[in-house]
Tab-separated table of C-alpha atoms in Angstrom:
chain	number	residue	atom	x	y	z
A	1	MET	CA	0.046	0.016	-0.054
A	2	SER	CA	1.685	3.566	-0.898
A	3	THR	CA	2.695	5.500	1.600
A	4	LEU	CA	2.148	8.807	-0.268
A	5	THR	CA	0.411	11.785	1.325
A	6	ARG	CA	-2.813	12.571	-1.527
A	7	VAL	CA	-1.976	15.990	-2.565
A	8	PRO	CA	-5.704	17.775	-2.404
A	9	PRO	CA	-6.550	19.020	-5.789
A	10	ARG	CA	-5.272	22.879	-6.275
A	11	GLY	CA	-8.956	24.804	-4.747
A	12	ASP	CA	-9.183	22.156	-1.299
A	13	ARG	CA	-5.054	23.144	-0.395
A	14	ARG	CA	-6.177	25.032	2.653
A	15	ALA	CA	-9.070	22.944	3.480
A	16	GLY	CA	-6.502	20.114	3.226
A	17	ILE	CA	-3.639	22.233	5.089
A	18	VAL	CA	-6.204	22.967	7.678
A	19	ALA	CA	-7.359	19.016	7.652
A	20	ALA	CA	-3.874	17.909	8.354
A	21	ALA	CA	-2.861	20.329	10.900
A	22	LEU	CA	-5.896	19.441	12.874
A	23	GLU	CA	-4.598	15.607	12.959
A	24	LEU	CA	-1.388	16.447	13.529
A	25	PHE	CA	-2.903	18.480	16.709
A	26	ALA	CA	-4.643	15.923	17.873
A	27	ASP	CA	-2.019	13.439	17.029
A	28	LYS	CA	1.661	15.313	18.108
A	29	GLY	CA	-0.052	18.198	20.521
A	30	TYR	CA	0.036	21.771	19.001
A	31	LEU	CA	3.568	22.422	20.556
A	32	ALA	CA	4.960	19.073	18.909
A	33	THR	CA	3.787	20.192	15.854
A	34	THR	CA	6.041	21.899	13.236
A	35	MET	CA	5.004	23.961	9.783
A	36	ASP	CA	7.335	21.541	8.412
A	37	ASP	CA	5.107	18.766	9.734
A	38	ILE	CA	2.143	20.036	8.286
A	39	GLY	CA	3.844	21.019	4.843
A	40	ARG	CA	5.035	17.208	4.469
A	41	ALA	CA	1.557	16.355	5.397
A	42	VAL	CA	0.031	18.027	2.151
A	43	ALA	CA	3.215	17.383	0.052
A	44	MET	CA	3.968	21.254	0.644
A	45	ARG	CA	7.136	22.875	1.078
A	46	GLY	CA	7.777	25.891	3.019
A	47	PRO	CA	7.185	28.872	0.768
A	48	SER	CA	4.379	27.598	-0.952
A	49	LEU	CA	2.790	26.553	2.190
A	50	TYR	CA	2.753	29.816	3.701
A	51	LYS	CA	0.965	31.055	0.478
A	52	HIS	CA	-2.208	29.647	2.130
A	53	VAL	CA	-1.727	30.004	5.729
A	54	ALA	CA	0.604	32.275	7.518
A	55	SER	CA	1.328	30.818	10.900
A	56	LYS	CA	0.639	27.455	12.973
A	57	GLN	CA	-1.161	29.979	15.210
A	58	ASP	CA	-3.627	31.174	12.529
A	59	LEU	CA	-4.432	27.355	11.015
A	60	LEU	CA	-5.177	26.336	15.530
A	61	VAL	CA	-7.483	29.622	15.443
A	62	GLU	CA	-9.108	28.570	12.476
A	63	ILE	CA	-10.073	25.122	13.700
A	64	MET	CA	-11.453	26.557	16.818
A	65	GLU	CA	-13.571	29.135	15.083
A	66	ARG	CA	-15.144	26.306	12.936
A	67	SER	CA	-15.829	24.489	16.036
A	68	ILE	CA	-17.185	27.247	18.365
A	69	ALA	CA	-19.511	28.461	15.102
A	70	THR	CA	-20.540	25.224	14.428
A	71	VAL	CA	-21.743	24.498	18.237
A	72	LEU	CA	-23.208	27.907	18.146
A	73	ARG	CA	-25.489	27.601	15.307
A	74	ASP	CA	-26.654	24.593	16.042
A	75	HIS	CA	-27.358	25.331	19.379
A	76	ARG	CA	-29.266	28.482	17.967
A	77	ILE	CA	-31.191	26.191	15.309
A	78	ALA	CA	-32.187	23.727	18.232
A	79	VAL	CA	-33.538	26.490	20.227
A	80	GLU	CA	-35.413	28.061	17.455
A	81	SER	CA	-36.912	25.043	16.207
A	82	THR	CA	-39.486	24.945	19.220
A	83	ASP	CA	-41.102	27.710	21.893
A	84	ASP	CA	-41.526	24.550	24.707
A	85	VAL	CA	-38.293	25.032	26.854
A	86	ARG	CA	-38.199	21.149	27.984
A	87	GLU	CA	-37.397	20.622	24.439
A	88	GLN	CA	-35.454	23.380	23.208
A	89	LEU	CA	-33.262	22.296	26.122
A	90	ARG	CA	-33.571	18.619	25.009
A	91	ARG	CA	-32.840	19.539	21.274
A	92	ALA	CA	-29.859	21.988	22.202
A	93	VAL	CA	-28.266	18.831	24.463
A	94	GLU	CA	-28.572	16.485	21.431
A	95	ALA	CA	-26.689	18.760	18.864
A	96	HIS	CA	-24.215	19.462	21.441
A	97	VAL	CA	-23.688	15.298	21.456
A	98	ARG	CA	-23.940	15.019	18.004
A	99	PHE	CA	-21.281	17.509	17.172
A	100	HIS	CA	-18.980	15.926	19.840
A	101	ALA	CA	-19.030	12.697	18.274
A	102	ARG	CA	-19.067	13.850	14.842
A	103	HIS	CA	-16.084	15.879	15.608
A	104	ARG	CA	-14.146	14.274	18.345
A	105	LEU	CA	-10.975	15.938	17.097
A	106	GLU	CA	-12.253	19.043	16.906
A	107	ALA	CA	-12.965	19.045	20.440
A	108	PHE	CA	-10.171	17.412	21.461
A	109	VAL	CA	-7.857	20.041	20.168
A	110	GLY	CA	-10.181	22.407	21.228
A	111	THR	CA	-10.176	21.418	25.119
A	112	ARG	CA	-6.351	20.280	24.975
A	113	GLU	CA	-4.884	23.315	22.844
A	114	LEU	CA	-6.752	26.451	24.473
A	115	ARG	CA	-3.701	27.373	26.607
A	116	HIS	CA	-1.679	27.831	23.363
A	117	LEU	CA	-3.901	30.502	21.618
A	118	ASP	CA	-1.934	33.949	22.370
A	119	GLU	CA	-3.774	36.170	24.577
A	120	ALA	CA	-5.881	38.030	22.518
A	121	ASN	CA	-7.207	34.761	20.215
A	122	ARG	CA	-7.389	32.962	23.882
A	123	ALA	CA	-9.822	35.771	24.934
A	124	VAL	CA	-12.066	36.131	21.591
A	125	MET	CA	-12.432	32.329	22.144
A	126	LEU	CA	-13.190	32.451	25.606
A	127	SER	CA	-15.775	34.700	25.115
A	128	LEU	CA	-17.118	32.528	22.497
A	129	ARG	CA	-17.325	29.737	24.469
A	130	LYS	CA	-19.140	31.946	27.362
A	131	ASP	CA	-21.769	32.858	24.883
A	132	TYR	CA	-22.241	29.116	24.516
A	133	GLU	CA	-22.690	28.343	27.833
A	134	SER	CA	-24.986	31.117	28.360
A	135	GLY	CA	-27.431	29.517	25.673
A	136	PHE	CA	-27.676	26.620	28.037
A	137	ARG	CA	-27.414	28.476	30.858
A	138	GLU	CA	-30.772	30.745	29.785
A	139	LEU	CA	-32.830	27.248	28.879
A	140	VAL	CA	-32.233	26.225	32.492
A	141	GLU	CA	-33.312	29.767	34.435
A	142	ARG	CA	-36.161	29.765	32.057
A	143	GLY	CA	-37.235	26.451	32.266
A	144	VAL	CA	-37.126	27.275	36.698
A	145	ALA	CA	-38.503	30.149	36.222
A	146	GLN	CA	-42.103	27.839	34.264
A	147	GLY	CA	-41.493	25.482	37.085
A	148	ARG	CA	-40.177	22.893	34.635
A	149	PHE	CA	-37.474	21.902	35.761
A	150	ARG	CA	-35.480	21.743	39.328
A	151	VAL	CA	-32.120	21.987	40.092
A	152	GLY	CA	-30.289	23.698	42.954
A	153	SER	CA	-27.504	25.074	41.078
A	154	VAL	CA	-28.241	26.233	37.534
A	155	LYS	CA	-24.367	26.619	37.115
A	156	LEU	CA	-23.589	22.747	38.075
A	157	ALA	CA	-26.413	21.663	36.339
A	158	VAL	CA	-24.931	24.030	32.896
A	159	TYR	CA	-21.189	22.178	33.287
A	160	SER	CA	-22.598	18.724	33.813
A	161	ILE	CA	-24.565	18.573	30.782
A	162	LEU	CA	-21.823	20.681	28.800
A	163	ASP	CA	-19.443	18.130	30.668
A	164	MET	CA	-21.570	14.879	28.592
A	165	GLY	CA	-21.000	16.043	25.524
A	166	VAL	CA	-17.056	16.133	25.974
A	167	GLY	CA	-17.217	13.242	27.457
A	168	VAL	CA	-18.647	11.612	24.481
A	169	ALA	CA	-16.039	12.922	22.253
A	170	VAL	CA	-13.085	10.604	24.115
A	171	TRP	CA	-15.373	7.443	23.914
A	172	PHE	CA	-17.453	7.353	21.130
A	173	ARG	CA	-16.502	5.401	17.555
A	174	GLU	CA	-18.320	5.771	14.253
A	175	GLY	CA	-19.504	1.903	14.156
A	176	GLY	CA	-19.293	1.022	17.114
A	177	GLU	CA	-22.153	-0.069	19.680
A	178	PHE	CA	-24.083	2.856	19.558
A	179	SER	CA	-25.573	5.362	16.637
A	180	VAL	CA	-24.653	8.881	17.004
A	181	ASP	CA	-28.403	8.785	17.215
A	182	GLU	CA	-29.269	7.043	19.819
A	183	VAL	CA	-25.963	8.402	21.983
A	184	ALA	CA	-28.054	12.217	21.371
A	185	TYR	CA	-31.352	10.722	22.554
A	186	HIS	CA	-30.298	8.922	25.628
A	187	TYR	CA	-28.298	12.215	26.629
A	188	GLY	CA	-31.040	14.104	26.076
A	189	ASP	CA	-32.634	11.957	28.688
A	190	GLN	CA	-30.169	12.299	31.052
A	191	ALA	CA	-29.853	15.807	30.775
A	192	LEU	CA	-34.312	16.209	31.419
A	193	ARG	CA	-33.306	13.928	34.217
A	194	LEU	CA	-30.611	15.870	35.570
A	195	LEU	CA	-32.803	18.758	35.601
A	196	GLY	CA	-35.665	17.234	36.880
A	197	ALA	CA	-37.950	17.797	33.959
A	198	ASP	CA	-41.798	17.584	34.629
């Protein structure tokens, strides 16, 4: 079997570079990965690589920005799909779990490598993550206000729900015992139980 890296079509160069960086960051870690490693993975030498990407930091930022944009979008779609807070919460949890099951590398890199963003990029990313957390907090608070949820601490309940998705990224494998949809539905049920939903 050939060990040559498939060179992506010219129009897909940037996407190929980002994909290679993601795999290398997940496997070796951000600090241990060099631009030369990324170039070798896409069969490009330094000068050619730098025509498509300015730095390793830019690649890490792009990976994280894409991930947070996706989860924020999916959360918004879930919440806007119904007016019932219980169902909004369930659908938001299912979207959260589906992302972490389908984008395991992104979830792993996003969690582990956040500390390697420069100060300005880290501040932006932390703000976006706070927005995502706030979306869940708003749902739980509204459910409590309506008498639909019963929790001792909204903050701890939200952290528990968010941790569910992160945990899925660790153990889930396509083709395993459970499908993505089965896991998402089960975790939706678990979240509602955690919240003492009516």
